[in-house]
Amino acid sequence: MRNVVASILVVQVAFSTSLALGQSAATALRVASIALAKEQPQRANQAVIFYEDFEQLPDWRTRFFEYTSEKESFIWAPDAGLHGGAMRCQFEKGQVSAGSLKVLFGKNPFGRGTRQGEDFRDAVFLENYWNQGSVKRQARWFDNFAISTQPIGPITASKPPVISRTPSALTSAWEVEVATDPQGRDIVWKSRPTEASSVSLTVDGAQGSFTGSCSGKSSLDAGAVHWIRIKEEGQSEWSPWHVPFH
């Protein structure tokens, strides 16, 4: 994907990639996504100058500078994403370009886009592009698209958080740990082994135990930033700590 982003802007997009149907994952086990809280703090953050949750079909002409579906490869899907609606991109094997969505801020000679009364000119492109062509048929989607003039931090998870793993042909159960730092010095939740057939688990007392600074508690500390790592049961190596969330 190629993005053109002005240096004063911070861009956050909830993003997910899925493998082609019928293909198994050859990569190491990772966290695919974490369920989001319905309301994200970006909506009320004064530093956020553009926010789109894609919960309804956008008005392409007034909301965005340019939208290209590339023969329906990049479309709004009402049943995709985090909470009912997202932009879904579908690459076929060998496909180079699969559409784009562009936001332009400030005055421009085309008279399109938001914030046209301002003098600065910045652009953010969500451009689906594979230089040598996609190596296989695959899809991804974009949701909760925020542009800010200040860092806006990681996403806010549902309460309790629900963690989903990447597709993988597992032969045994899998495990997750949650920490309050990216080095894993304070591990605050450890899951029980989760069946190989399951693709998600909930961070609660039923599916794991609270440890470290959360020992004796029934939930993660509100407002703290957490990181996740994952592995297949019986394996010695964990994934890196990744997917930070509040």
Tab-separated table of C-alpha atoms in Angstrom, residues 28-33 163-166 176-179 181-182 226-231 238-245:
chain	number	residue	atom	x	y	z
A	28	ALA	CA	3.904	-17.413	12.431
A	29	LEU	CA	0.877	-17.085	14.687
A	30	ARG	CA	-0.045	-13.459	15.415
A	31	VAL	CA	-2.928	-11.429	16.809
A	32	ALA	CA	-5.186	-10.512	13.888
A	33	SER	CA	-7.412	-7.992	15.650
A	163	ILE	CA	-8.666	-11.042	20.899
A	164	SER	CA	-8.679	-12.838	17.524
A	165	ARG	CA	-5.731	-14.743	16.080
A	166	THR	CA	-4.523	-14.979	12.491
A	176	VAL	CA	-2.092	-15.425	24.885
A	177	GLU	CA	-0.460	-13.133	27.421
A	178	VAL	CA	-1.168	-9.418	28.017
A	179	ALA	CA	1.350	-6.970	29.509
A	181	ASP	CA	4.685	-2.625	28.606
A	182	PRO	CA	6.171	-3.692	25.235
A	226	HIS	CA	-1.544	-3.015	26.997
A	227	TRP	CA	0.427	-5.220	24.597
A	228	ILE	CA	-0.275	-8.816	23.503
A	229	ARG	CA	1.817	-11.835	22.603
A	230	ILE	CA	0.671	-15.233	21.347
A	231	LYS	CA	2.006	-18.718	20.671
A	238	TRP	CA	6.286	-16.385	21.634
A	239	SER	CA	5.369	-13.783	19.045
A	240	PRO	CA	6.730	-10.278	19.649
A	241	TRP	CA	4.641	-8.047	21.910
A	242	HIS	CA	2.290	-6.293	19.484
A	243	VAL	CA	-1.203	-4.793	18.949
A	244	PRO	CA	-1.192	-2.164	21.707
A	245	PHE	CA	-4.608	-1.111	23.031
